[in-house]
mmCIF file of C-alpha atoms in Angstrom:
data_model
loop_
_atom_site.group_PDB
_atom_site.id
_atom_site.type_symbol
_atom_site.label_atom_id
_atom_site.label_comp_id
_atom_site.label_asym_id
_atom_site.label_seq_id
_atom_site.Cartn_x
_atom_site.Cartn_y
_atom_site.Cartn_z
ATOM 1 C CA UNK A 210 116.192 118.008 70.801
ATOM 2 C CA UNK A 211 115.752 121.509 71.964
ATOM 3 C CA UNK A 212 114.560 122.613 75.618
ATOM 4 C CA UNK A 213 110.389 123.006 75.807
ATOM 5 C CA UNK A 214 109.208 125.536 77.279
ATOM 6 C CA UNK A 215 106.700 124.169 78.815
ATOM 7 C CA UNK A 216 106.167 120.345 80.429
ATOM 8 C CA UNK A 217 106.253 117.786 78.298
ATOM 9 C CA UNK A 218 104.044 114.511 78.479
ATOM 10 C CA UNK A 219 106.211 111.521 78.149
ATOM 11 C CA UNK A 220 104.547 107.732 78.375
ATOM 12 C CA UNK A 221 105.192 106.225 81.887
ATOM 13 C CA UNK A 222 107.191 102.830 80.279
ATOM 14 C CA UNK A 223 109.503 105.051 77.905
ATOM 15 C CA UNK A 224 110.494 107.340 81.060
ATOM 16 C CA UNK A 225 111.097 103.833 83.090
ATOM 17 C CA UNK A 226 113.104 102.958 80.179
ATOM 18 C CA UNK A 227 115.059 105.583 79.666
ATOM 19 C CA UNK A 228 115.931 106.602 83.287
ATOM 20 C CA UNK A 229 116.814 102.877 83.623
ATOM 21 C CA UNK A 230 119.182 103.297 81.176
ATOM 22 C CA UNK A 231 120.668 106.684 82.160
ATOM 23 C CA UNK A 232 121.230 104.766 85.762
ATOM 24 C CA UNK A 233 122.558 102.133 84.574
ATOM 25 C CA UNK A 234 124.995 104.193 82.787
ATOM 26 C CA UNK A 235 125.618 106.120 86.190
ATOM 27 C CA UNK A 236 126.983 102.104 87.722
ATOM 28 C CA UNK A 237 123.671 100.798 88.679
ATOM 29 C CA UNK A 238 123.711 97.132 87.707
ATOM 30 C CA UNK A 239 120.412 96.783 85.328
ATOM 31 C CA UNK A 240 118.338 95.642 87.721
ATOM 32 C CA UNK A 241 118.447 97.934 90.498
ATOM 33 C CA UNK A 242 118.502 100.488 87.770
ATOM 34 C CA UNK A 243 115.200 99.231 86.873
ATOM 35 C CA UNK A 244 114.009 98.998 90.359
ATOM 36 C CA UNK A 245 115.174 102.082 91.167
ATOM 37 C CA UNK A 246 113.708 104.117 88.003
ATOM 38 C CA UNK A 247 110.209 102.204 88.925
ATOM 39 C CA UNK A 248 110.208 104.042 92.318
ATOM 40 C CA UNK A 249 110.698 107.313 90.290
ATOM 41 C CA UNK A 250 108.351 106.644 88.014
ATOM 42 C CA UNK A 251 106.045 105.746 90.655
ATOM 43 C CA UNK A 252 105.706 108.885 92.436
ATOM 44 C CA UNK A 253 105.829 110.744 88.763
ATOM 45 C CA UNK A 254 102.585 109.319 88.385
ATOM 46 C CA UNK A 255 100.964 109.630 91.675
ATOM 47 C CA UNK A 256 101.949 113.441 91.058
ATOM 48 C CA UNK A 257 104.910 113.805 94.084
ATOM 49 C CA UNK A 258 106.756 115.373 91.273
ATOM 50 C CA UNK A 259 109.735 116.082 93.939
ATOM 51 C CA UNK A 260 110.118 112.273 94.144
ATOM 52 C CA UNK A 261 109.848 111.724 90.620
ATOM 53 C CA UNK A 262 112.131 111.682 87.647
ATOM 54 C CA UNK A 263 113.786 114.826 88.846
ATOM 55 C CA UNK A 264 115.795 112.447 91.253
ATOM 56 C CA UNK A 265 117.589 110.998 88.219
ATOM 57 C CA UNK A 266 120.220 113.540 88.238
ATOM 58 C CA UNK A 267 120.340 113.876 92.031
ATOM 59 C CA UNK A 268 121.314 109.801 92.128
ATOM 60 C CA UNK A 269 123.645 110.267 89.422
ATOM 61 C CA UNK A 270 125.246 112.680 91.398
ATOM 62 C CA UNK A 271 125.016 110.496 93.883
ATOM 63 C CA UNK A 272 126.813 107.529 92.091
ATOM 64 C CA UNK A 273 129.388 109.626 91.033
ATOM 65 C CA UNK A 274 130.803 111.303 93.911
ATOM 66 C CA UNK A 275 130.468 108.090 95.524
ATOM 67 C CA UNK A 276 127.576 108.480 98.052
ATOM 68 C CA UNK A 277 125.767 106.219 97.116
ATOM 69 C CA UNK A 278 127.266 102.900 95.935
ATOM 70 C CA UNK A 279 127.094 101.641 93.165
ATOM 71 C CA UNK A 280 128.457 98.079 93.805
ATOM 72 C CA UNK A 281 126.517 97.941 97.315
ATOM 73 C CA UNK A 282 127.304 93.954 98.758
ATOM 74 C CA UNK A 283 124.270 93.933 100.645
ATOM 75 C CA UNK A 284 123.214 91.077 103.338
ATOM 76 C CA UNK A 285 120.983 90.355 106.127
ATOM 77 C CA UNK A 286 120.697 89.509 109.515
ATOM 78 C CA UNK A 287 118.675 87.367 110.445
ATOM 79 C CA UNK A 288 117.278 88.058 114.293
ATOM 80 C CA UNK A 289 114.617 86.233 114.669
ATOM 81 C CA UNK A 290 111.997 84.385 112.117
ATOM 82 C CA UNK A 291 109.847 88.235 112.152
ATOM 83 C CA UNK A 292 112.938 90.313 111.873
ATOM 84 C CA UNK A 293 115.716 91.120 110.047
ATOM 85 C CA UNK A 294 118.164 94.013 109.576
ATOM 86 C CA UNK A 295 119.081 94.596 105.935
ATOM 87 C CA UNK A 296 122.969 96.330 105.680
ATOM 88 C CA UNK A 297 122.827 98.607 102.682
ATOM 89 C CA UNK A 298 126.373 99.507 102.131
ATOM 90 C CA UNK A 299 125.257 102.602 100.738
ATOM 91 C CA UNK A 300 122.894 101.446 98.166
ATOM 92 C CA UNK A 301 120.272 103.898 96.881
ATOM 93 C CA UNK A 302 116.975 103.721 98.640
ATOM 94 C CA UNK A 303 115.320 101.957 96.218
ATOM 95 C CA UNK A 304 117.052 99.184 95.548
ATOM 96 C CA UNK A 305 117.898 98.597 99.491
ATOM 97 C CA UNK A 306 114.037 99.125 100.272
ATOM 98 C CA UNK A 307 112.832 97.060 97.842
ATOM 99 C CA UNK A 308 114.642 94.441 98.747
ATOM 100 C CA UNK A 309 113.433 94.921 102.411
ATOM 101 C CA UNK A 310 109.394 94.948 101.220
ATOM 102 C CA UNK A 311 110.064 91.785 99.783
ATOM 103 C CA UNK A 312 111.872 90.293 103.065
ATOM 104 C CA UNK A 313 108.979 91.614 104.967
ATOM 105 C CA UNK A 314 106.023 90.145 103.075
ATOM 106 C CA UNK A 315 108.155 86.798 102.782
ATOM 107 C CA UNK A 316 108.263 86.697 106.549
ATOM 108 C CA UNK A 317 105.206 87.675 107.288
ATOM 109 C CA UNK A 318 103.775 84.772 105.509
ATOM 110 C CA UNK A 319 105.026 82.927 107.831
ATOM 111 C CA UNK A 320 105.017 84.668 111.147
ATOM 112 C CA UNK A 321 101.557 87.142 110.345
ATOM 113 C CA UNK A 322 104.023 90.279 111.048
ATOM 114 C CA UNK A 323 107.656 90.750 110.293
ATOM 115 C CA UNK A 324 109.946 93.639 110.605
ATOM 116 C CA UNK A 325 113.067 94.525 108.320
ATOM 117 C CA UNK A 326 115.489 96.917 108.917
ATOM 118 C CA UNK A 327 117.088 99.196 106.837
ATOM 119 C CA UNK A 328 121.301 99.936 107.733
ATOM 120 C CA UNK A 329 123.184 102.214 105.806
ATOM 121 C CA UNK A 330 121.362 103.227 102.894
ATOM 122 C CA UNK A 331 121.730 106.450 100.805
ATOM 123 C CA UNK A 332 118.188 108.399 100.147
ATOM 124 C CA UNK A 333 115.274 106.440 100.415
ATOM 125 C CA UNK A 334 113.093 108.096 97.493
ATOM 126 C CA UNK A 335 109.090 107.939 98.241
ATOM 127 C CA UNK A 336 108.674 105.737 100.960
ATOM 128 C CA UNK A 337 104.780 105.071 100.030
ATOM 129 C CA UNK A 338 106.636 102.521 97.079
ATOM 130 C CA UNK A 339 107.238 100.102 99.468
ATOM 131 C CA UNK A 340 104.639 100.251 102.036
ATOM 132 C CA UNK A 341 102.031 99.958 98.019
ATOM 133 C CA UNK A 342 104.708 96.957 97.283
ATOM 134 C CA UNK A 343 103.633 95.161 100.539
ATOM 135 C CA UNK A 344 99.965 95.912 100.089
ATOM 136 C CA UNK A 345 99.688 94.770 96.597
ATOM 137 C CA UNK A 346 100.147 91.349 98.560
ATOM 138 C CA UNK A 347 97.257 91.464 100.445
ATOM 139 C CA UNK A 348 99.483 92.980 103.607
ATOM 140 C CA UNK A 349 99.305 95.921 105.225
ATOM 141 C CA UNK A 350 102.330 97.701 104.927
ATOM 142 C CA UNK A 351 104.035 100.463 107.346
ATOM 143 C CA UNK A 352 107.291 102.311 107.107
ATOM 144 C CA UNK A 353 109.314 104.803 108.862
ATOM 145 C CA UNK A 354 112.923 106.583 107.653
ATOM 146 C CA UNK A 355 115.190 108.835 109.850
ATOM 147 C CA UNK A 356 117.816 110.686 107.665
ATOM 148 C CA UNK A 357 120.137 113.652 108.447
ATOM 149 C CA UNK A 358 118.959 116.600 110.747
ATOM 150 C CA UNK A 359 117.375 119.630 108.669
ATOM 151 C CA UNK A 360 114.079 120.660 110.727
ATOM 152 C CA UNK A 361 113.726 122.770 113.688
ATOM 153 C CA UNK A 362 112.902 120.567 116.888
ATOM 154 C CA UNK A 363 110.319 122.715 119.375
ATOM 155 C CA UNK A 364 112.874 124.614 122.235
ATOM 156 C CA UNK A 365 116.169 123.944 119.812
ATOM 157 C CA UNK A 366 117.586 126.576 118.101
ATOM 158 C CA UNK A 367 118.416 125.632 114.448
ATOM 159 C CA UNK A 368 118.279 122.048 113.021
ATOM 160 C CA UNK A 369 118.160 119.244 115.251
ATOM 161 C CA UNK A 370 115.997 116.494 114.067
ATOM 162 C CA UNK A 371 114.818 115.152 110.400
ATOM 163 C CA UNK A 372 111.837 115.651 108.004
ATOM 164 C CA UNK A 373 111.655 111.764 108.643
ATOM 165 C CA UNK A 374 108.595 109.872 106.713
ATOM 166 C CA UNK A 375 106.072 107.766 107.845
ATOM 167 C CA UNK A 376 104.135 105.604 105.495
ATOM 168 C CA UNK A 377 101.083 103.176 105.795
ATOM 169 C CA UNK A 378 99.497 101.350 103.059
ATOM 170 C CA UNK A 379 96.164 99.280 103.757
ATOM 171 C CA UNK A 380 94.571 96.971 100.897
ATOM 172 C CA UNK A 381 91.663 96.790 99.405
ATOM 173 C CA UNK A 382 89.784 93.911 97.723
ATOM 174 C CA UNK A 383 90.845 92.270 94.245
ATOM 175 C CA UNK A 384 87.541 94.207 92.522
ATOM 176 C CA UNK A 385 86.977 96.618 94.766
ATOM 177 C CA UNK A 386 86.386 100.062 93.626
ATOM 178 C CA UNK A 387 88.394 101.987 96.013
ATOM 179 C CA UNK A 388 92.288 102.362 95.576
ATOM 180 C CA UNK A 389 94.213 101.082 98.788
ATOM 181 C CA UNK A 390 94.642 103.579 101.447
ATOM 182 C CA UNK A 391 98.051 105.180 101.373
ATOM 183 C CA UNK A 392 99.056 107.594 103.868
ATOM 184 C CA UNK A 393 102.666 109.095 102.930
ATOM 185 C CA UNK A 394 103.828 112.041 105.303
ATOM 186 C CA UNK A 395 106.786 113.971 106.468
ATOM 187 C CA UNK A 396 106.937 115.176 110.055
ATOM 188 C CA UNK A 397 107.547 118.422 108.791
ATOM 189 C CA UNK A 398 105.023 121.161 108.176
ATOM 190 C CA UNK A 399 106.339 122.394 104.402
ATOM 191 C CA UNK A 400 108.757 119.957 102.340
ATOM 192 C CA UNK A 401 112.084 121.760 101.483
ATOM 193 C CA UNK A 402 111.467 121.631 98.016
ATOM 194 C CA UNK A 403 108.264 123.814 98.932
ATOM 195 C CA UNK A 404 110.948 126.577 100.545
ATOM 196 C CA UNK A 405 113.041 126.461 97.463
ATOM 197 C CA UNK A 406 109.756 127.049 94.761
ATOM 198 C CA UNK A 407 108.660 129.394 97.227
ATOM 199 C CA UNK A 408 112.040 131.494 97.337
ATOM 200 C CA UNK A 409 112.400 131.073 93.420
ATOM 201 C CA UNK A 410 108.840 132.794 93.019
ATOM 202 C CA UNK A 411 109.352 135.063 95.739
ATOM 203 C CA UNK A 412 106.263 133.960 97.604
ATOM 204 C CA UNK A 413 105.850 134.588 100.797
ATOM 205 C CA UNK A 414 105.615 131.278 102.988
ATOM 206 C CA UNK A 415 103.013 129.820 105.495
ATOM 207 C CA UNK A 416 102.855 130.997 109.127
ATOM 208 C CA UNK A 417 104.757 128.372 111.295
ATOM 209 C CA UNK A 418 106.135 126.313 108.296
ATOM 210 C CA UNK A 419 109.629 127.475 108.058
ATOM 211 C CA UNK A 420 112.659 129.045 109.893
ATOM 212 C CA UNK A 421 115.478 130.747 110.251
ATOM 213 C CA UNK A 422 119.482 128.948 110.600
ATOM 214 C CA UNK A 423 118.662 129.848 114.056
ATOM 215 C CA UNK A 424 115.339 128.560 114.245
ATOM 216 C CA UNK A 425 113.823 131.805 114.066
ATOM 217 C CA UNK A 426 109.923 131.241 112.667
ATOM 218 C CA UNK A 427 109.619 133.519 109.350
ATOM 219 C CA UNK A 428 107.424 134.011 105.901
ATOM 220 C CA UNK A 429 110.304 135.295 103.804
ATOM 221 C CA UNK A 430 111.396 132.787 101.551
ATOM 222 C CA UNK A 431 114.994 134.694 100.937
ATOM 223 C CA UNK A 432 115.696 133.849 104.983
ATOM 224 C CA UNK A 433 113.903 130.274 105.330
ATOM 225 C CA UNK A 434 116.659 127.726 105.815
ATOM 226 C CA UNK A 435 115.054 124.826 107.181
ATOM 227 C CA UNK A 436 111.309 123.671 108.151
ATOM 228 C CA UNK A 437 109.350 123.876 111.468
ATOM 229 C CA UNK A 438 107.975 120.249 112.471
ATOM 230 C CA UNK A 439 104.087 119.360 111.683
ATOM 231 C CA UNK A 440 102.107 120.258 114.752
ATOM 232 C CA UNK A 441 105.198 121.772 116.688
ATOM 233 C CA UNK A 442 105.944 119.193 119.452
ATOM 234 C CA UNK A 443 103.792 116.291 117.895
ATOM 235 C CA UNK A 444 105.816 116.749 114.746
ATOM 236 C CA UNK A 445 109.465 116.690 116.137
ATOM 237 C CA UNK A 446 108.562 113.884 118.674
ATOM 238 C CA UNK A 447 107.731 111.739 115.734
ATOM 239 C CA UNK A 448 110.837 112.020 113.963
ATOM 240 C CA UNK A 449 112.934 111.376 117.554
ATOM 241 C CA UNK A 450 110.823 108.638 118.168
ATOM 242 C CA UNK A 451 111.126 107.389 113.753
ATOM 243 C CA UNK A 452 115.246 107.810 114.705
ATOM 244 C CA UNK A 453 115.130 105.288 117.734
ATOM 245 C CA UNK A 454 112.814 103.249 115.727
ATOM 246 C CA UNK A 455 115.176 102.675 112.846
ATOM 247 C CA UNK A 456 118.796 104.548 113.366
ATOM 248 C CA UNK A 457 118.947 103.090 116.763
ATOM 249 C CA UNK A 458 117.307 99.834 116.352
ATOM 250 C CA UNK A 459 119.379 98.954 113.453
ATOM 251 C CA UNK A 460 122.532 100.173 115.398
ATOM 252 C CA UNK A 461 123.735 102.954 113.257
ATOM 253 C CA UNK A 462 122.474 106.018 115.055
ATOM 254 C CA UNK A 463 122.386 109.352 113.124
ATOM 255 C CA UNK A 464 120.867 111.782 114.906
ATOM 256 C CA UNK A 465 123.827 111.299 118.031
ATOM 257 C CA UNK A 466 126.905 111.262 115.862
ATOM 258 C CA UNK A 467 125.093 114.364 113.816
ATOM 259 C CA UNK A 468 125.311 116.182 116.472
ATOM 260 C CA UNK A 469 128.513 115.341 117.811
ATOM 261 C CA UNK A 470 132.810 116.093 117.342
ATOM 262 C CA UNK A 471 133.058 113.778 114.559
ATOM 263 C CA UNK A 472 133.123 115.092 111.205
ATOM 264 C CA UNK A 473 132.149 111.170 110.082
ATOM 265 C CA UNK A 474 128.135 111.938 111.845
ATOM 266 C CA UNK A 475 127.447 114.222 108.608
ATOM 267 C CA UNK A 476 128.552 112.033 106.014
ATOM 268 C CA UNK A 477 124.766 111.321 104.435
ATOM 269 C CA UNK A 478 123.280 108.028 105.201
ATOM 270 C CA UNK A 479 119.287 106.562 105.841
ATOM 271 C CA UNK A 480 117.950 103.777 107.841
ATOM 272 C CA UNK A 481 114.714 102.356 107.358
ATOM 273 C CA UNK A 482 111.748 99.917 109.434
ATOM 274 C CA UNK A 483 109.590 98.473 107.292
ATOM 275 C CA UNK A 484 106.978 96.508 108.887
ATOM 276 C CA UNK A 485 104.402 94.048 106.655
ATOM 277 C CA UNK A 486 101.347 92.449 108.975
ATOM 278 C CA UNK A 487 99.272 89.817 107.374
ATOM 279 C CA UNK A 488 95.449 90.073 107.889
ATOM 280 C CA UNK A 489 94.785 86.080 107.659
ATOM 281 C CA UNK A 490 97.231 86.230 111.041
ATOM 282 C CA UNK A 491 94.224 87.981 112.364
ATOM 283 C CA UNK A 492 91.811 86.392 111.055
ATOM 284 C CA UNK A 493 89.350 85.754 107.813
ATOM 285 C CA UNK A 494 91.743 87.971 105.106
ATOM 286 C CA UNK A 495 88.830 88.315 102.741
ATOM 287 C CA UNK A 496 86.675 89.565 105.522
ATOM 288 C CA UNK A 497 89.327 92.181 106.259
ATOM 289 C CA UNK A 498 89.089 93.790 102.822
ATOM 290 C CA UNK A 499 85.739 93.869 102.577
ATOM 291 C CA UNK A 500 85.530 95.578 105.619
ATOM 292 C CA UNK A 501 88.249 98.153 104.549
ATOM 293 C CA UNK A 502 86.117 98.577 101.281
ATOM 294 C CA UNK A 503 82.882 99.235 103.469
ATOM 295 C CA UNK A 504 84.934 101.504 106.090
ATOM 296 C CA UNK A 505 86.034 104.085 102.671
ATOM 297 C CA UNK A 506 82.867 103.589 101.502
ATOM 298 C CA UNK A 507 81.482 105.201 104.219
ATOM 299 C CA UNK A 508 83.652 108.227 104.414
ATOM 300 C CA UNK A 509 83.413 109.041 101.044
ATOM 301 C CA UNK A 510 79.226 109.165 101.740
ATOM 302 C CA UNK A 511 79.944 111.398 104.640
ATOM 303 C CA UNK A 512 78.054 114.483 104.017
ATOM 304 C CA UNK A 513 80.777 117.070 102.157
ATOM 305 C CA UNK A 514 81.453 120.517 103.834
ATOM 306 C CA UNK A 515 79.882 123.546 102.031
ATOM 307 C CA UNK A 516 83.825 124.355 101.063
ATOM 308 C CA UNK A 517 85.150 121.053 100.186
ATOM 309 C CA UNK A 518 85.778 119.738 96.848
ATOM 310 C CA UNK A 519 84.831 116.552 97.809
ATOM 311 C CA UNK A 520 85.553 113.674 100.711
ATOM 312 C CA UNK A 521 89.114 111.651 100.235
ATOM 313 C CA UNK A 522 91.058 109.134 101.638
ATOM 314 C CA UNK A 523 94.913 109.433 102.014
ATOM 315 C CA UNK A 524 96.021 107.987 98.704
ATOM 316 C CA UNK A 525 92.775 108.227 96.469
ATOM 317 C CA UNK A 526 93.491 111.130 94.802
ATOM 318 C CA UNK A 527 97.076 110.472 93.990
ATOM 319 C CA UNK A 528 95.945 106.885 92.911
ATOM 320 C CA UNK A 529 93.259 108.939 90.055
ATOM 321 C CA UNK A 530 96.339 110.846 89.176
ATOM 322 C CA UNK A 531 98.193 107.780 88.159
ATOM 323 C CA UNK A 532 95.012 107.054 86.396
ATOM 324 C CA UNK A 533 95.422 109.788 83.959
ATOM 325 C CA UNK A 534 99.108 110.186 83.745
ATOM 326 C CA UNK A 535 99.440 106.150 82.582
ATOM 327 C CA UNK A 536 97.042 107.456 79.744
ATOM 328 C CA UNK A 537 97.866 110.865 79.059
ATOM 329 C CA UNK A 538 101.801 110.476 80.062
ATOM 330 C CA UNK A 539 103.887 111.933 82.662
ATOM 331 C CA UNK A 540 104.638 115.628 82.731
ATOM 332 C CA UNK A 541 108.199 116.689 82.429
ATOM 333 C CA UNK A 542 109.137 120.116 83.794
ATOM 334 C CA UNK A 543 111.333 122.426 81.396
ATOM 335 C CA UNK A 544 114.066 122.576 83.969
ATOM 336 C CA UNK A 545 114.753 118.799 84.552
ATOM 337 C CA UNK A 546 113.941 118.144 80.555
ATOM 338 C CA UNK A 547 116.592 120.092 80.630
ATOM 339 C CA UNK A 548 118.638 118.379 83.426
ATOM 340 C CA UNK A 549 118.060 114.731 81.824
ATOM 341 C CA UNK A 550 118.887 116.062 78.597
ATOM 342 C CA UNK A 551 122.277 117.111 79.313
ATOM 343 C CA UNK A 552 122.693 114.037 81.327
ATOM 344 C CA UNK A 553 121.928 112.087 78.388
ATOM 345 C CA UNK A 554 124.032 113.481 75.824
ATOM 346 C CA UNK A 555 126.758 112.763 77.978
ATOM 347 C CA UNK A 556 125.995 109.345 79.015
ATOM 348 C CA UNK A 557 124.949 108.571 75.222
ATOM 349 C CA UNK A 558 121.283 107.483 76.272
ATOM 350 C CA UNK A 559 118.543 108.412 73.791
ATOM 351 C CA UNK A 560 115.910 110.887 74.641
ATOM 352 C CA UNK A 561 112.424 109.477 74.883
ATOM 353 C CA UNK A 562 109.659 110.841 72.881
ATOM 354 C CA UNK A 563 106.832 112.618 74.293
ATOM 355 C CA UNK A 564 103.300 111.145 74.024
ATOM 356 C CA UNK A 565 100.703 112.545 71.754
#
């Protein structure tokens, strides 16, 4: 099959399938090949294209070189009936977070909040998976990562601290009309994917969003090397604060041995906290919902600025994007059609067929 030149659509299930497959090929066993093309797929659909099927070439990278491992023996720790650390051993992400949502919500049952850690895992993909995992169970789900140092931190010259994530996923009622709210951030002001469009098209960047190797604020994409934190101060306080919360908590810090003599404190590696709180803990669960319903309901009648498109919700519009993409398909840029192609000829996988 020749290279498009422009996206193609492909149907959401044949693109699970098929990057299943192509990960499975890469050493996954075939179910955290599964799990982990679902969390692709996932963001393809919400639109966070940078999260989406374009990883599948990244991970098999991964896999290959041996970052990530492919025969991870992961366990758990059990520190109290709420908490738990999860050791990766260098599984992807998604198969190491997954497994934590699940933990969580099975805890919280129990105990109305519960707390899993995340040791030792390799690239955490889209983190608002597993926070919409735990709220698709009724709970409210929250999440932090802390990876490896590539932002500016305010007073630091050149990279000190991590894009790290925050994610927070409430629920909604069974047949309620509003998507759950899903709030999925960096602490950064521009994602680095954003700098590398940005220097492929030439265009200039946004005031205050990127720097310099030495931390130096600039709008030339050809000299942008890294990306200022969201707010300045507020933004690289967060992601110290995400690294105690999970690196430190979990006992394998990153940000100290990234910054120190040993060659070992750059070798890539994520840690995780997600946290899953039960509203019946609190009191009537149904009443909960019904009062989230009533509280979006609200600020989407809000009167709308003269400039606004319209009033949102953090995860409505990404929700109606899933909406159409499961019907229309997913678009696949040219360049990673490409990328999957040539990883599929050599893996012997079979090329989906686009939708239409």
């Amino acid at each position: 099959m020749s290279t498009p030149a422009t996206k193609i659509l492909v149907p959401a299930e044949d693109l699970r399938t098929f990057s299943a497959a192509l990960l499975e090929k890469g050493g996954l066993s075939a179910e955290h090949a599964r799990t982990t093309a679902d969390v692709f797929v996932w963001a393809a659909l919400r639109g966070v294209d940078s999260h989406g099927i374009a990883r599948v070439p990244a991970y098999l990278d991964l896999l290959e070189k041996g970052v990530a491992n492919a025969d991870a023996r992961i366990t758990l720790e059990a520190g109290a009936p709420a908490a738990a650390v999860l050791d990766a051993d260098r599984a992807p992400g998604p198969v190491a977070l997954s497994a934590a949502a699940d933990e969580a919500v099975t805890r919280a049952r129990t105990t109305g909040i519960a707390a899993v850690g995340v040791r030792r895992t390799v690239h955490t993909g889209a983190i608002g998976y597993y926070v919409s995992k735990i709220a698709e169970q009724g709970l409210v789900g929250i999440g932090f990562v802390a990876g490896m140092p590539n932002m500016g931190y305010t007073g630091v010259r050149g990279a000190a601290v991590a894009t790290s994530p925050l994610a927070i996923a409430v629920p909604t009622g069974t047949s309620s009309a509003h998507a759950p709210l899903l709030l999925d951030m960096a602490t950064a002001t521009i994602a680095l994917g954003k700098i590398r469009q940005a220097k492929a098209s030439g265009t200039p960047l946004p005031e205050g969003a990127a720097a310099t190797e030495d931390g130096t604020p600039t709008t030339d994409p050809g000299k942008a090397v890294m990306p200022l934190p969201l707010g300045g101060a507020k933004g690289s306080g967060m992601s110290l604060a995400f690294e105690l919360l999970t690196s430190v908590l979990v006992g394998a810090p990153i940000f100290a041995a990234f910054h120190s003599d040993d060659p070992a404190g750059r070798k890539h590696r994520q840690n995780a906290l997600l946290i899953a709180v039960d509203p019946a803990a609190f009191g009537d669960a149904d009443a909960f919902t019904e009062s989230v319903d009533a509280t979006l309901g609200t600020l989407k009648g809000l009167p709308a600025a003269d400039d606004a498109q319209g009033v949102f919700y953090p995860g409505e519009r990404s929700a109606a994007v899933a909406a159409g993409r499961g019907e229309k398909g997913i678009p696949v840029a040219p360049k990673v059609w490409r990328d999957l192609t040539e990883r599929a000829e050599k893996l012997g996988v079979a090329l989906p067929a686009a939708a239409g």
